[in-house]
PDB file of C-alpha atoms in Angstrom:
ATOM      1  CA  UNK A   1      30.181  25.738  38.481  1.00 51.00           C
ATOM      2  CA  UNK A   2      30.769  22.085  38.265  1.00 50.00           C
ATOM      3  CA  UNK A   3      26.804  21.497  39.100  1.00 54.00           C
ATOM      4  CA  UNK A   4      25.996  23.578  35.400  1.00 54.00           C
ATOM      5  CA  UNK A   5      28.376  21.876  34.137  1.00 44.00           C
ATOM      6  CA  UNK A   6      27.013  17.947  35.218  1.00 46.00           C
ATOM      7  CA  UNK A   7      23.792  19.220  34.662  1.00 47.00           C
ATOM      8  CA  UNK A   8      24.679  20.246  30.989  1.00 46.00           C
ATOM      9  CA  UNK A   9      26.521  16.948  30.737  1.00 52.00           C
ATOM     10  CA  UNK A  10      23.544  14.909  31.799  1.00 45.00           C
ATOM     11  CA  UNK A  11      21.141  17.127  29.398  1.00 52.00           C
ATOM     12  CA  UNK A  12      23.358  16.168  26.490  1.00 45.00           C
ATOM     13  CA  UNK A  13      23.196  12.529  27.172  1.00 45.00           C
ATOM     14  CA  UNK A  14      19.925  12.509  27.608  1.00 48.00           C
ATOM     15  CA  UNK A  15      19.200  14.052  24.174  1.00 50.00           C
ATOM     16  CA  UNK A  16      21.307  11.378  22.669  1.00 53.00           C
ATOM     17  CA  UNK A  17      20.392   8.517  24.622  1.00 54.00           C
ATOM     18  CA  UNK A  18      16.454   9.586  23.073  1.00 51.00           C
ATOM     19  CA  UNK A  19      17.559  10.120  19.735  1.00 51.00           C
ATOM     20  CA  UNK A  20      19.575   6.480  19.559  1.00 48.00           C
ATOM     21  CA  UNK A  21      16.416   5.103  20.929  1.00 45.00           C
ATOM     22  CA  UNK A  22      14.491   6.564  17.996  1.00 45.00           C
ATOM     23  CA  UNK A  23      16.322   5.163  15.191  1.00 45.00           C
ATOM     24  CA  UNK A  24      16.504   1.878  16.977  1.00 43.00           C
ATOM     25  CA  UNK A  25      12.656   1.484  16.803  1.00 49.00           C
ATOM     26  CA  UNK A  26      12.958   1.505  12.921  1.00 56.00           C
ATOM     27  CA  UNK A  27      11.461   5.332  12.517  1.00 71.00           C
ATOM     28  CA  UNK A  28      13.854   6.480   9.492  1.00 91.00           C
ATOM     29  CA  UNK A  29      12.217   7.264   6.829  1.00 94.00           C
ATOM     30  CA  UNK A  30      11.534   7.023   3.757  1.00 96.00           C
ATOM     31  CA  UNK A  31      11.429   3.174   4.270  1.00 96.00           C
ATOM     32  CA  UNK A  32       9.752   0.107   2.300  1.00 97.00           C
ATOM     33  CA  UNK A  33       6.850  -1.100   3.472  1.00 97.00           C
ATOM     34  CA  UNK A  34       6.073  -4.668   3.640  1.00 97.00           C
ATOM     35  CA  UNK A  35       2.888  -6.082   1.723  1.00 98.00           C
ATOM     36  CA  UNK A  36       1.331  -9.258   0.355  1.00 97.00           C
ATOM     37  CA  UNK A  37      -0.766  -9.442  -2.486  1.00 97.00           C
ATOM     38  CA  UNK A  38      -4.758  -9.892  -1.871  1.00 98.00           C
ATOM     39  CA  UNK A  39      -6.684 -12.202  -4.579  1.00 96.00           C
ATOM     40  CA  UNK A  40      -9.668 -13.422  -4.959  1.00 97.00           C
ATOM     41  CA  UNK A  41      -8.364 -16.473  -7.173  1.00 94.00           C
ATOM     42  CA  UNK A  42      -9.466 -20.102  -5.807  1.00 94.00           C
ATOM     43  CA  UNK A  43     -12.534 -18.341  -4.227  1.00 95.00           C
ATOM     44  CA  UNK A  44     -16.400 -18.128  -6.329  1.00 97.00           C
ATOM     45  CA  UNK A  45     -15.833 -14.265  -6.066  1.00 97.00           C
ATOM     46  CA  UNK A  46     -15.281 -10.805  -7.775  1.00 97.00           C
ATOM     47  CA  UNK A  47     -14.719  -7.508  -7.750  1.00 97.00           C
ATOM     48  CA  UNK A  48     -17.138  -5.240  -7.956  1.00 97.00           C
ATOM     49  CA  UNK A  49     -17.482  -1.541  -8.078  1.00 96.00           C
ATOM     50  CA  UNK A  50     -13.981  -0.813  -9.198  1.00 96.00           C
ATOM     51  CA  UNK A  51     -14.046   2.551 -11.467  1.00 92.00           C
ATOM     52  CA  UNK A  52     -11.014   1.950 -13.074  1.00 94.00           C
ATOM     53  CA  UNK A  53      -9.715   4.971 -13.047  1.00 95.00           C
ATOM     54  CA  UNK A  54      -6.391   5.044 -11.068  1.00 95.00           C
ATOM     55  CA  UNK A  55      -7.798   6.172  -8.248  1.00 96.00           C
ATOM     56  CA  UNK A  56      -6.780   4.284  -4.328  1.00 97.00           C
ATOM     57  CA  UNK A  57      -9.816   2.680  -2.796  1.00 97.00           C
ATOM     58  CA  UNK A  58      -8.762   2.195   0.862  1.00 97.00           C
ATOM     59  CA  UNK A  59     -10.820  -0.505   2.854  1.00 97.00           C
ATOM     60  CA  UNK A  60     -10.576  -0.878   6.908  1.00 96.00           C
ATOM     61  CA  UNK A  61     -13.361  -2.587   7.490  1.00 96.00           C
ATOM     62  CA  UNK A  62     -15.230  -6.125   7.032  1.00 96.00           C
ATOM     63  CA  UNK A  63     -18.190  -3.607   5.550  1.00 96.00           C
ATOM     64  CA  UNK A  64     -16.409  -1.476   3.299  1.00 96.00           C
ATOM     65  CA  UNK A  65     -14.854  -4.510   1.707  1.00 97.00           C
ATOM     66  CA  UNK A  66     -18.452  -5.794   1.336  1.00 95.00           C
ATOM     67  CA  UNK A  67     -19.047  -3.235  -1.369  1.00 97.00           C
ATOM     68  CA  UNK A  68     -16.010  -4.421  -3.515  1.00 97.00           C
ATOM     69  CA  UNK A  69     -15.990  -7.926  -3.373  1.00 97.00           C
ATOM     70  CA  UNK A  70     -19.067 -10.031  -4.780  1.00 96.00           C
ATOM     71  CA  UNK A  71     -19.486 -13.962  -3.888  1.00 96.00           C
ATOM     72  CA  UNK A  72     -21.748 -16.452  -5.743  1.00 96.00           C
ATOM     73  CA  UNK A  73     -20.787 -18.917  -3.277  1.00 95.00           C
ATOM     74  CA  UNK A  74     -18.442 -19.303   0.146  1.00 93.00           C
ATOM     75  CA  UNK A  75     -16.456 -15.942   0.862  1.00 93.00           C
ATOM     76  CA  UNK A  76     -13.515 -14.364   0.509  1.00 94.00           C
ATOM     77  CA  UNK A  77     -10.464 -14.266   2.371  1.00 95.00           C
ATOM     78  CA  UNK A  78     -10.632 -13.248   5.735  1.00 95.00           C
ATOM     79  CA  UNK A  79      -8.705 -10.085   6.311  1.00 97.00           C
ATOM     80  CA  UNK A  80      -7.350  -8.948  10.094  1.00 97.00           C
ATOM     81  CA  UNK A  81      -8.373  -5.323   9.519  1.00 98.00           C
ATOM     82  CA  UNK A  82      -7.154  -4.302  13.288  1.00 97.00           C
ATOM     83  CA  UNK A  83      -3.313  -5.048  11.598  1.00 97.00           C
ATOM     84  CA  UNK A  84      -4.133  -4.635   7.765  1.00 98.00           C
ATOM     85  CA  UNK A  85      -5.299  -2.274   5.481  1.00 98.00           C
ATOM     86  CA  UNK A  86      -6.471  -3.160   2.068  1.00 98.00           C
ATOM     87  CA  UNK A  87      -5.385  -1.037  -0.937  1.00 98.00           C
ATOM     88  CA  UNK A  88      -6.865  -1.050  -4.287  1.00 98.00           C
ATOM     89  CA  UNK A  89      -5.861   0.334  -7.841  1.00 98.00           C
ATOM     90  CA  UNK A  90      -7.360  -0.051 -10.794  1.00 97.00           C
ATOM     91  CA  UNK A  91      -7.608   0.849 -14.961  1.00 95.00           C
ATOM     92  CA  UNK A  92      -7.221   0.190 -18.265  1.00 91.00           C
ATOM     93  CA  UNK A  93      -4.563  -0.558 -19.970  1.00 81.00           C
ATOM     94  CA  UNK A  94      -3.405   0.079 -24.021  1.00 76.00           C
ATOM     95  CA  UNK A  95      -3.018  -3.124 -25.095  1.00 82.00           C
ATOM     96  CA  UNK A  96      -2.510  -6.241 -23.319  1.00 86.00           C
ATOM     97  CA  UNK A  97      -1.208  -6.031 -20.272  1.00 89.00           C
ATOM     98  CA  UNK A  98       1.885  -8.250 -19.588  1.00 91.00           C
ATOM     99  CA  UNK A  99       3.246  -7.503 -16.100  1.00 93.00           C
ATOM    100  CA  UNK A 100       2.398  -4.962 -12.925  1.00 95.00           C
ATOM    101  CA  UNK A 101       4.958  -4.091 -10.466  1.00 97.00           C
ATOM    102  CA  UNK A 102       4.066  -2.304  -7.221  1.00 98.00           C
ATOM    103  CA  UNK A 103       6.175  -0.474  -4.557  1.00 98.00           C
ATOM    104  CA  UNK A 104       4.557   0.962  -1.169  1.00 98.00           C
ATOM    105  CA  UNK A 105       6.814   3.450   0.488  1.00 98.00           C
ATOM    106  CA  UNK A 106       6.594   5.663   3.611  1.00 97.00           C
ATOM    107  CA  UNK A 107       8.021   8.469   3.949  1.00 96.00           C
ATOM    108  CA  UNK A 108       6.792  10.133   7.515  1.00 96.00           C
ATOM    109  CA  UNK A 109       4.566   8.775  10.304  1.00 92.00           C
ATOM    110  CA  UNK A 110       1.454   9.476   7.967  1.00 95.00           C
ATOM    111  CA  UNK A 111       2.351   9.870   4.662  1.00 97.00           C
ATOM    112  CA  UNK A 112       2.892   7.294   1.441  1.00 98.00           C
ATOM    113  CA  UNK A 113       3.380   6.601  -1.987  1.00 98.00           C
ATOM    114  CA  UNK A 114       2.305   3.534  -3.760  1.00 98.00           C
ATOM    115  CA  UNK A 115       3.786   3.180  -6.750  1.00 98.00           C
ATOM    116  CA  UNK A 116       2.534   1.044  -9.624  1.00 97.00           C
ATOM    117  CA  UNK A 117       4.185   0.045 -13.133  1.00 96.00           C
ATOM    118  CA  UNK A 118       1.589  -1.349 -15.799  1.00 94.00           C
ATOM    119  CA  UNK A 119       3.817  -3.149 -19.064  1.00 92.00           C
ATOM    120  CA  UNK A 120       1.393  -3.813 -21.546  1.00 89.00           C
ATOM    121  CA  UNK A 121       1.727  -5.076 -25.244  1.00 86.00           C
ATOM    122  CA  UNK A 122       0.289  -3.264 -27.741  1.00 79.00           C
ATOM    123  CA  UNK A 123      -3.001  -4.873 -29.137  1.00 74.00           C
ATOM    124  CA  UNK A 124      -5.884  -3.555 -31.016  1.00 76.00           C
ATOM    125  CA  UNK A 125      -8.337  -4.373 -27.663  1.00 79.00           C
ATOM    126  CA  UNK A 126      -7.874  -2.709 -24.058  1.00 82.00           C
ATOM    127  CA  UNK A 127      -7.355  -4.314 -20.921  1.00 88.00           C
ATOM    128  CA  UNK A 128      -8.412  -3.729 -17.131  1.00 92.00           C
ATOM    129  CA  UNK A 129      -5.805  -3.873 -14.629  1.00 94.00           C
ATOM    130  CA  UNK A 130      -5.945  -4.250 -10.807  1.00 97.00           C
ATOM    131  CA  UNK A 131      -3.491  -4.252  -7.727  1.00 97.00           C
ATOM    132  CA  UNK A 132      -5.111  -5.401  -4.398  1.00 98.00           C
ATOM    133  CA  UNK A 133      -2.250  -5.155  -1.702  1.00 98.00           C
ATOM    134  CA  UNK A 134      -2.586  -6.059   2.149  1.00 98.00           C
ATOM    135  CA  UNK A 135      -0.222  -3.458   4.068  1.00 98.00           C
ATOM    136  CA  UNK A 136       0.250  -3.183   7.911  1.00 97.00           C
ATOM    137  CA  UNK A 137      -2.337  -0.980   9.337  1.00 97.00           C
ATOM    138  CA  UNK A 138      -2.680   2.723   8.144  1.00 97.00           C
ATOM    139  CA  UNK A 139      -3.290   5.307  10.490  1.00 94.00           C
ATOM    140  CA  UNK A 140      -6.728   6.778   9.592  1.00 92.00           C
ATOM    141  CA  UNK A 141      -5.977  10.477   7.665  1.00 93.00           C
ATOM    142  CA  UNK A 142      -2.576   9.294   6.166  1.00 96.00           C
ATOM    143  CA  UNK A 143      -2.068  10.722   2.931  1.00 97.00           C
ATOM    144  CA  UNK A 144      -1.559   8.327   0.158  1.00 98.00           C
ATOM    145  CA  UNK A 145       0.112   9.855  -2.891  1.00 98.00           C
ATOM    146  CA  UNK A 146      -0.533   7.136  -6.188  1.00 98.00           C
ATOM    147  CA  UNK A 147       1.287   7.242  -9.520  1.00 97.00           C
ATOM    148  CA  UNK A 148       0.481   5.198 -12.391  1.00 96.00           C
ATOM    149  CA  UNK A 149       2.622   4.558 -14.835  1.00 94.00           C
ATOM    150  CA  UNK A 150       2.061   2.412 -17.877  1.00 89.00           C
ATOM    151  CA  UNK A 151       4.953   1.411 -19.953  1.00 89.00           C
ATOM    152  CA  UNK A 152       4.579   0.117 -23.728  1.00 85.00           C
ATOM    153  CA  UNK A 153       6.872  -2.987 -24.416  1.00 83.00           C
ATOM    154  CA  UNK A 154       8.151  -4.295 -27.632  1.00 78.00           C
ATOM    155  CA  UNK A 155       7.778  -7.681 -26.752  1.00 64.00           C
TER     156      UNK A 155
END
């Protein structure tokens, strides 16, 4: 009798020790994640290829970035794509836009949202928009959920 009941004991702290473990690594969810903002500013190069339609473009590689980013002279920055993923948004906005806040969140191993907030002033002319984020590394076949919204201001 006492042996079932060490053994049940030991099963119990086992469980627990594993599950402590887990949220000590940082694996609760849904949880911010970290990005910097990529730009092309200070360099002699451009996007290219951007459809503007809301749409993620997600670039892993030194060749897939190739066909976005156009250089009449020098490069672009370098990007570590064995720790970073690029993300890239883009459209039009009604009016001018004045400001563009982004939020990237995960909310299991493999799946996201990246969030974006257009304010634009209202004009008689349109105006493109783009986010270009660098995020830790995302595991090829994560699901990326994007919503757009564009908010009219007064000002």
């Amino acid at each position: 009798m006492k042996t079932i009941l060490f053994k049940t004991i030991a099963i119990v702290l086992l469980v627990a020790g594993a599950m402590a473990c887990k949220k000590e690594k940082g694996d609760t969810f849904p949880q911010e994640v970290p990005f910097t903002e990529y730009s092309l500013t200070d360099t002699y190069c451009q996007w290219q290829n951007l459809n503007y339609d809301k749409k993620l473009i997600i670039i892993d590689s030194l060749a897939a970035l190739d066909e976005y980013v156009s250089c009449t002279e020098g490069t672009f920055p370098e990007i570590d794509f064995s720790k970073n993923t690029l993300l890239i948004v883009s459209g039009i906005g009604a009016g001018n836009v004045i400001s563009i806040h982004t939020t990237f969140i995960q909310y299991a191993a493999a799946q996201y949202e990246l969030s974006v907030i257009v304010r634009t002033r209202m004009l008689i002319i349109t105006e493109s928009w783009r986010i270009s984020i660098l995020a830790p590394k995302i595991p090829n076949g994560a699901a990326i959920n994007v919503t757009v919204e564009s908010v009219l201001s007064n000002n």
